[in-house]
């Protein structure tokens, strides 16, 4: 796992790529690669690549990057892991290719590109973001993995295109503009993150998951989607429940086994839920030594969040792991806030960034360089309590109720003071003929968001909504999905927005902040393709969420963990808002409102004076601190 950067000077531009220019960008991400670094600039100074190395596979000097093929006609800078690299290496050797490294996965991509062109992407099994320069075609390729586990940003400006694993690297370019992308800001208030391909920085974009960019010397950028889960699903309508569950466990075991591959110590995050407990159990199978597991809790008792330490201990004892725990306090959070904003690059309005960073540091401090995490299972198998309710509401939304009655219900909810509530939003969407779910996590409703915007932005965005950001995903779903059900739509929507741009983004930024690689077995693309082939009725059979996964792992992990109530990885934000966190939120948002034209100050204060809206406070605090750090240039002590 690493950090990558680079620049391409467009034809006719006077800009030249230099080593100091690349090094300044590259070394803004030392935390992504403390084990080494490299830079390569083409002889004509039209193209340059940089790399920070976190050594995981093939620790030798031969595996340093940027890396080229034998005749230096193809160059690559690569971030990620290719889990089937040994299999691909054997195939390429049989085709006559010769390797200069012992077993570096990066070199497999180089020779794969020589053999299959950019279609090599279809052969890779792993997580990755890479830039590949073809000197013969004078073409730059930028690719992001199928599920978006690894981020990749780029910016075209002043006669050049720059790219990097993190936005902070792009900002080292003195000519990179720093301004708010107001469209992205509008969507951020709905989704807690900015949907790809936009970022909150005007002019800086991110490659969507499963997509590849081709950039030529003229500055022409061509984007195409090379993977969509619906192109790789085979409906399991004829399989028995037992067959589905048996294959599910087999596919998951393979995904976990592949993610053991490393030349450094590997461990697991462990919460005591079904996903992480299964992960730790399967990971420990066949291991010679004890697997290290890591859990975070909070010092004290809170009504909004209950520690899961007891369940994590049960899972650890059953799997025989070497278990480590850490208790956090509000003092830890307040100290971490500036560093969190710096690492995030743009707001990721999920307070789980805090414990994620802490558990990542706990693992790194205990000698582990790679950890497996459980993201993705709830989205694939309808595992959230809220989703169970939304599935029923979506089914009801399909009833043949005349639109006029739905519109009347919207008016009635307005009359009784429910104008900014989620139920009113769902009814309005239904009345407009739209799905009631746009993302697995949503912040402000359309009316609530309109109230927050400054008069200028309110006027500018009148008549528009954040449905625009998810409509392309909906269109693909309508065209390709073999079974159109609420469960499938919610899973597909999250595979394209919430997972890559919120949940996986927070995992990448927080884990790499301490130079730890995070691997996600539940989002192995083969496992995802299988999961999306399971009929929706089986995923919620008998009203039980996550039904096939529960059945598949029964006997693998203790029943006490399978049958316990669902509890997410959380933070006691509600209680802490009555303490210094609330004071910090008011101070930061006051400064933002006074010095920008994004929010209506009175509406913001109204939200902050409503303690029942703790998550909304976090959304506003994040963007306010981001604005001060990145646009006002106020350095945080990180």
PDB file of N, CA and C in Angstrom, residues 180-234:
ATOM      1  N   UNK A 180     -14.381  26.440  -3.297  1.00  0.00           N
ATOM      2  CA  UNK A 180     -15.442  25.474  -3.000  1.00  0.00           C
ATOM      3  C   UNK A 180     -16.164  25.075  -4.282  1.00  0.00           C
ATOM      4  N   UNK A 181     -16.304  23.796  -4.496  1.00  0.00           N
ATOM      5  CA  UNK A 181     -17.154  23.265  -5.559  1.00  0.00           C
ATOM      6  C   UNK A 181     -18.579  23.265  -5.010  1.00  0.00           C
ATOM      7  N   UNK A 182     -19.380  24.236  -5.403  1.00  0.00           N
ATOM      8  CA  UNK A 182     -20.684  24.438  -4.767  1.00  0.00           C
ATOM      9  C   UNK A 182     -21.682  23.336  -5.109  1.00  0.00           C
ATOM     10  N   UNK A 183     -21.534  22.715  -6.258  1.00  0.00           N
ATOM     11  CA  UNK A 183     -22.395  21.574  -6.568  1.00  0.00           C
ATOM     12  C   UNK A 183     -22.090  20.413  -5.632  1.00  0.00           C
ATOM     13  N   UNK A 184     -20.808  20.132  -5.435  1.00  0.00           N
ATOM     14  CA  UNK A 184     -20.406  19.071  -4.521  1.00  0.00           C
ATOM     15  C   UNK A 184     -20.848  19.385  -3.092  1.00  0.00           C
ATOM     16  N   UNK A 185     -20.747  20.648  -2.709  1.00  0.00           N
ATOM     17  CA  UNK A 185     -21.186  21.080  -1.382  1.00  0.00           C
ATOM     18  C   UNK A 185     -22.676  20.812  -1.194  1.00  0.00           C
ATOM     19  N   UNK A 186     -23.461  21.097  -2.211  1.00  0.00           N
ATOM     20  CA  UNK A 186     -24.908  20.849  -2.170  1.00  0.00           C
ATOM     21  C   UNK A 186     -25.187  19.361  -1.924  1.00  0.00           C
ATOM     22  N   UNK A 187     -24.462  18.481  -2.612  1.00  0.00           N
ATOM     23  CA  UNK A 187     -24.682  17.037  -2.453  1.00  0.00           C
ATOM     24  C   UNK A 187     -24.101  16.519  -1.133  1.00  0.00           C
ATOM     25  N   UNK A 188     -23.011  17.128  -0.688  1.00  0.00           N
ATOM     26  CA  UNK A 188     -22.416  16.726   0.596  1.00  0.00           C
ATOM     27  C   UNK A 188     -23.430  16.826   1.728  1.00  0.00           C
ATOM     28  N   UNK A 189     -24.243  17.857   1.736  1.00  0.00           N
ATOM     29  CA  UNK A 189     -25.227  18.036   2.796  1.00  0.00           C
ATOM     30  C   UNK A 189     -26.301  16.952   2.783  1.00  0.00           C
ATOM     31  N   UNK A 190     -26.408  16.247   1.680  1.00  0.00           N
ATOM     32  CA  UNK A 190     -27.335  15.116   1.608  1.00  0.00           C
ATOM     33  C   UNK A 190     -26.662  13.799   1.972  1.00  0.00           C
ATOM     34  N   UNK A 191     -25.443  13.597   1.493  1.00  0.00           N
ATOM     35  CA  UNK A 191     -24.829  12.260   1.548  1.00  0.00           C
ATOM     36  C   UNK A 191     -23.641  12.129   2.500  1.00  0.00           C
ATOM     37  N   UNK A 192     -23.286  13.182   3.238  1.00  0.00           N
ATOM     38  CA  UNK A 192     -22.170  13.172   4.176  1.00  0.00           C
ATOM     39  C   UNK A 192     -20.820  13.064   3.493  1.00  0.00           C
ATOM     40  N   UNK A 193     -20.820  13.043   2.175  1.00  0.00           N
ATOM     41  CA  UNK A 193     -19.603  12.966   1.382  1.00  0.00           C
ATOM     42  C   UNK A 193     -19.924  13.529   0.007  1.00  0.00           C
ATOM     43  N   UNK A 194     -18.914  13.711  -0.821  1.00  0.00           N
ATOM     44  CA  UNK A 194     -19.164  14.220  -2.166  1.00  0.00           C
ATOM     45  C   UNK A 194     -19.176  13.058  -3.153  1.00  0.00           C
ATOM     46  N   UNK A 195     -20.250  12.876  -3.889  1.00  0.00           N
ATOM     47  CA  UNK A 195     -20.308  11.775  -4.858  1.00  0.00           C
ATOM     48  C   UNK A 195     -19.290  11.962  -5.975  1.00  0.00           C
ATOM     49  N   UNK A 196     -18.646  10.872  -6.372  1.00  0.00           N
ATOM     50  CA  UNK A 196     -17.733  10.913  -7.515  1.00  0.00           C
ATOM     51  C   UNK A 196     -18.531  11.261  -8.779  1.00  0.00           C
ATOM     52  N   UNK A 197     -17.915  11.974  -9.708  1.00  0.00           N
ATOM     53  CA  UNK A 197     -16.483  12.280  -9.809  1.00  0.00           C
ATOM     54  C   UNK A 197     -16.079  13.612  -9.183  1.00  0.00           C
ATOM     55  N   UNK A 198     -16.992  14.278  -8.478  1.00  0.00           N
ATOM     56  CA  UNK A 198     -16.664  15.585  -7.907  1.00  0.00           C
ATOM     57  C   UNK A 198     -15.987  15.454  -6.549  1.00  0.00           C
ATOM     58  N   UNK A 199     -15.281  16.516  -6.156  1.00  0.00           N
ATOM     59  CA  UNK A 199     -14.806  16.676  -4.778  1.00  0.00           C
ATOM     60  C   UNK A 199     -15.257  18.054  -4.315  1.00  0.00           C
ATOM     61  N   UNK A 200     -15.021  18.376  -3.062  1.00  0.00           N
ATOM     62  CA  UNK A 200     -15.429  19.676  -2.545  1.00  0.00           C
ATOM     63  C   UNK A 200     -14.507  20.802  -3.025  1.00  0.00           C
ATOM     64  N   UNK A 201     -13.424  20.438  -3.704  1.00  0.00           N
ATOM     65  CA  UNK A 201     -12.525  21.424  -4.295  1.00  0.00           C
ATOM     66  C   UNK A 201     -12.897  21.627  -5.763  1.00  0.00           C
ATOM     67  N   UNK A 202     -13.165  22.862  -6.133  1.00  0.00           N
ATOM     68  CA  UNK A 202     -13.449  23.156  -7.538  1.00  0.00           C
ATOM     69  C   UNK A 202     -12.238  22.807  -8.392  1.00  0.00           C
ATOM     70  N   UNK A 203     -12.460  22.023  -9.431  1.00  0.00           N
ATOM     71  CA  UNK A 203     -11.379  21.666 -10.344  1.00  0.00           C
ATOM     72  C   UNK A 203     -10.662  20.379 -10.012  1.00  0.00           C
ATOM     73  N   UNK A 204     -10.880  19.819  -8.830  1.00  0.00           N
ATOM     74  CA  UNK A 204     -10.272  18.536  -8.452  1.00  0.00           C
ATOM     75  C   UNK A 204     -11.353  17.468  -8.475  1.00  0.00           C
ATOM     76  N   UNK A 205     -11.061  16.384  -9.161  1.00  0.00           N
ATOM     77  CA  UNK A 205     -12.045  15.309  -9.311  1.00  0.00           C
ATOM     78  C   UNK A 205     -11.469  13.993  -8.806  1.00  0.00           C
ATOM     79  N   UNK A 206     -12.363  13.024  -8.593  1.00  0.00           N
ATOM     80  CA  UNK A 206     -11.913  11.687  -8.210  1.00  0.00           C
ATOM     81  C   UNK A 206     -12.497  10.676  -9.193  1.00  0.00           C
ATOM     82  N   UNK A 207     -11.714   9.664  -9.500  1.00  0.00           N
ATOM     83  CA  UNK A 207     -12.161   8.642 -10.441  1.00  0.00           C
ATOM     84  C   UNK A 207     -13.201   7.768  -9.752  1.00  0.00           C
ATOM     85  N   UNK A 208     -14.365   7.553 -10.360  1.00  0.00           N
ATOM     86  CA  UNK A 208     -15.382   6.682  -9.747  1.00  0.00           C
ATOM     87  C   UNK A 208     -14.885   5.238  -9.666  1.00  0.00           C
ATOM     88  N   UNK A 209     -15.435   4.477  -8.755  1.00  0.00           N
ATOM     89  CA  UNK A 209     -15.062   3.076  -8.621  1.00  0.00           C
ATOM     90  C   UNK A 209     -15.368   2.331  -9.929  1.00  0.00           C
ATOM     91  N   UNK A 210     -14.502   1.367 -10.256  1.00  0.00           N
ATOM     92  CA  UNK A 210     -14.717   0.565 -11.451  1.00  0.00           C
ATOM     93  C   UNK A 210     -14.504   1.308 -12.748  1.00  0.00           C
ATOM     94  N   UNK A 211     -13.818   2.435 -12.707  1.00  0.00           N
ATOM     95  CA  UNK A 211     -13.612   3.246 -13.906  1.00  0.00           C
ATOM     96  C   UNK A 211     -12.127   3.445 -14.203  1.00  0.00           C
ATOM     97  N   UNK A 212     -11.841   3.719 -15.474  1.00  0.00           N
ATOM     98  CA  UNK A 212     -10.478   3.991 -15.908  1.00  0.00           C
ATOM     99  C   UNK A 212     -10.500   5.222 -16.804  1.00  0.00           C
ATOM    100  N   UNK A 213      -9.478   6.054 -16.677  1.00  0.00           N
ATOM    101  CA  UNK A 213      -9.336   7.257 -17.500  1.00  0.00           C
ATOM    102  C   UNK A 213      -8.173   7.074 -18.471  1.00  0.00           C
ATOM    103  N   UNK A 214      -8.394   7.499 -19.694  1.00  0.00           N
ATOM    104  CA  UNK A 214      -7.339   7.553 -20.695  1.00  0.00           C
ATOM    105  C   UNK A 214      -7.087   9.024 -21.006  1.00  0.00           C
ATOM    106  N   UNK A 215      -5.841   9.473 -20.832  1.00  0.00           N
ATOM    107  CA  UNK A 215      -5.497  10.874 -21.041  1.00  0.00           C
ATOM    108  C   UNK A 215      -4.429  10.948 -22.124  1.00  0.00           C
ATOM    109  N   UNK A 216      -4.697  11.750 -23.168  1.00  0.00           N
ATOM    110  CA  UNK A 216      -3.694  11.891 -24.214  1.00  0.00           C
ATOM    111  C   UNK A 216      -2.940  13.208 -24.055  1.00  0.00           C
ATOM    112  N   UNK A 217      -1.941  13.410 -24.918  1.00  0.00           N
ATOM    113  CA  UNK A 217      -1.074  14.580 -24.795  1.00  0.00           C
ATOM    114  C   UNK A 217      -1.799  15.900 -25.046  1.00  0.00           C
ATOM    115  N   UNK A 218      -2.912  15.852 -25.752  1.00  0.00           N
ATOM    116  CA  UNK A 218      -3.669  17.078 -26.021  1.00  0.00           C
ATOM    117  C   UNK A 218      -4.503  17.511 -24.833  1.00  0.00           C
ATOM    118  N   UNK A 219      -4.575  16.656 -23.802  1.00  0.00           N
ATOM    119  CA  UNK A 219      -5.386  16.971 -22.640  1.00  0.00           C
ATOM    120  C   UNK A 219      -6.780  16.412 -22.731  1.00  0.00           C
ATOM    121  N   UNK A 220      -7.056  15.598 -23.745  1.00  0.00           N
ATOM    122  CA  UNK A 220      -8.362  14.952 -23.871  1.00  0.00           C
ATOM    123  C   UNK A 220      -8.458  13.821 -22.843  1.00  0.00           C
ATOM    124  N   UNK A 221      -9.568  13.808 -22.100  1.00  0.00           N
ATOM    125  CA  UNK A 221      -9.763  12.797 -21.059  1.00  0.00           C
ATOM    126  C   UNK A 221     -10.969  11.945 -21.427  1.00  0.00           C
ATOM    127  N   UNK A 222     -10.753  10.642 -21.498  1.00  0.00           N
ATOM    128  CA  UNK A 222     -11.820   9.704 -21.829  1.00  0.00           C
ATOM    129  C   UNK A 222     -12.030   8.771 -20.639  1.00  0.00           C
ATOM    130  N   UNK A 223     -13.228   8.749 -20.108  1.00  0.00           N
ATOM    131  CA  UNK A 223     -13.537   7.885 -18.954  1.00  0.00           C
ATOM    132  C   UNK A 223     -14.469   6.769 -19.396  1.00  0.00           C
ATOM    133  N   UNK A 224     -14.193   5.569 -18.924  1.00  0.00           N
ATOM    134  CA  UNK A 224     -15.131   4.470 -19.174  1.00  0.00           C
ATOM    135  C   UNK A 224     -15.215   3.561 -17.957  1.00  0.00           C
ATOM    136  N   UNK A 225     -16.380   2.968 -17.791  1.00  0.00           N
ATOM    137  CA  UNK A 225     -16.594   2.013 -16.699  1.00  0.00           C
ATOM    138  C   UNK A 225     -16.198   0.630 -17.198  1.00  0.00           C
ATOM    139  N   UNK A 226     -15.232   0.009 -16.548  1.00  0.00           N
ATOM    140  CA  UNK A 226     -14.780  -1.297 -17.004  1.00  0.00           C
ATOM    141  C   UNK A 226     -15.408  -2.448 -16.215  1.00  0.00           C
ATOM    142  N   UNK A 227     -16.131  -2.103 -15.120  1.00  0.00           N
ATOM    143  CA  UNK A 227     -16.778  -3.165 -14.328  1.00  0.00           C
ATOM    144  C   UNK A 227     -18.063  -2.649 -13.724  1.00  0.00           C
ATOM    145  N   UNK A 228     -19.111  -3.445 -13.852  1.00  0.00           N
ATOM    146  CA  UNK A 228     -20.375  -3.200 -13.167  1.00  0.00           C
ATOM    147  C   UNK A 228     -20.872  -4.551 -12.682  1.00  0.00           C
ATOM    148  N   UNK A 229     -21.269  -4.625 -11.433  1.00  0.00           N
ATOM    149  CA  UNK A 229     -21.603  -5.914 -10.841  1.00  0.00           C
ATOM    150  C   UNK A 229     -22.702  -6.634 -11.614  1.00  0.00           C
ATOM    151  N   UNK A 230     -23.637  -5.869 -12.228  1.00  0.00           N
ATOM    152  CA  UNK A 230     -24.745  -6.531 -12.934  1.00  0.00           C
ATOM    153  C   UNK A 230     -24.289  -7.224 -14.209  1.00  0.00           C
ATOM    154  N   UNK A 231     -23.093  -6.909 -14.685  1.00  0.00           N
ATOM    155  CA  UNK A 231     -22.564  -7.606 -15.855  1.00  0.00           C
ATOM    156  C   UNK A 231     -21.945  -8.944 -15.484  1.00  0.00           C
ATOM    157  N   UNK A 232     -21.896  -9.241 -14.183  1.00  0.00           N
ATOM    158  CA  UNK A 232     -21.198 -10.448 -13.728  1.00  0.00           C
ATOM    159  C   UNK A 232     -22.013 -11.253 -12.716  1.00  0.00           C
ATOM    160  N   UNK A 233     -23.325 -11.137 -12.762  1.00  0.00           N
ATOM    161  CA  UNK A 233     -24.157 -11.897 -11.834  1.00  0.00           C
ATOM    162  C   UNK A 233     -24.896 -13.004 -12.571  1.00  0.00           C
ATOM    163  N   UNK A 234     -25.028 -14.126 -11.904  1.00  0.00           N
ATOM    164  CA  UNK A 234     -25.796 -15.253 -12.425  1.00  0.00           C
ATOM    165  C   UNK A 234     -26.862 -15.593 -11.392  1.00  0.00           C
TER     166      UNK A 234
END
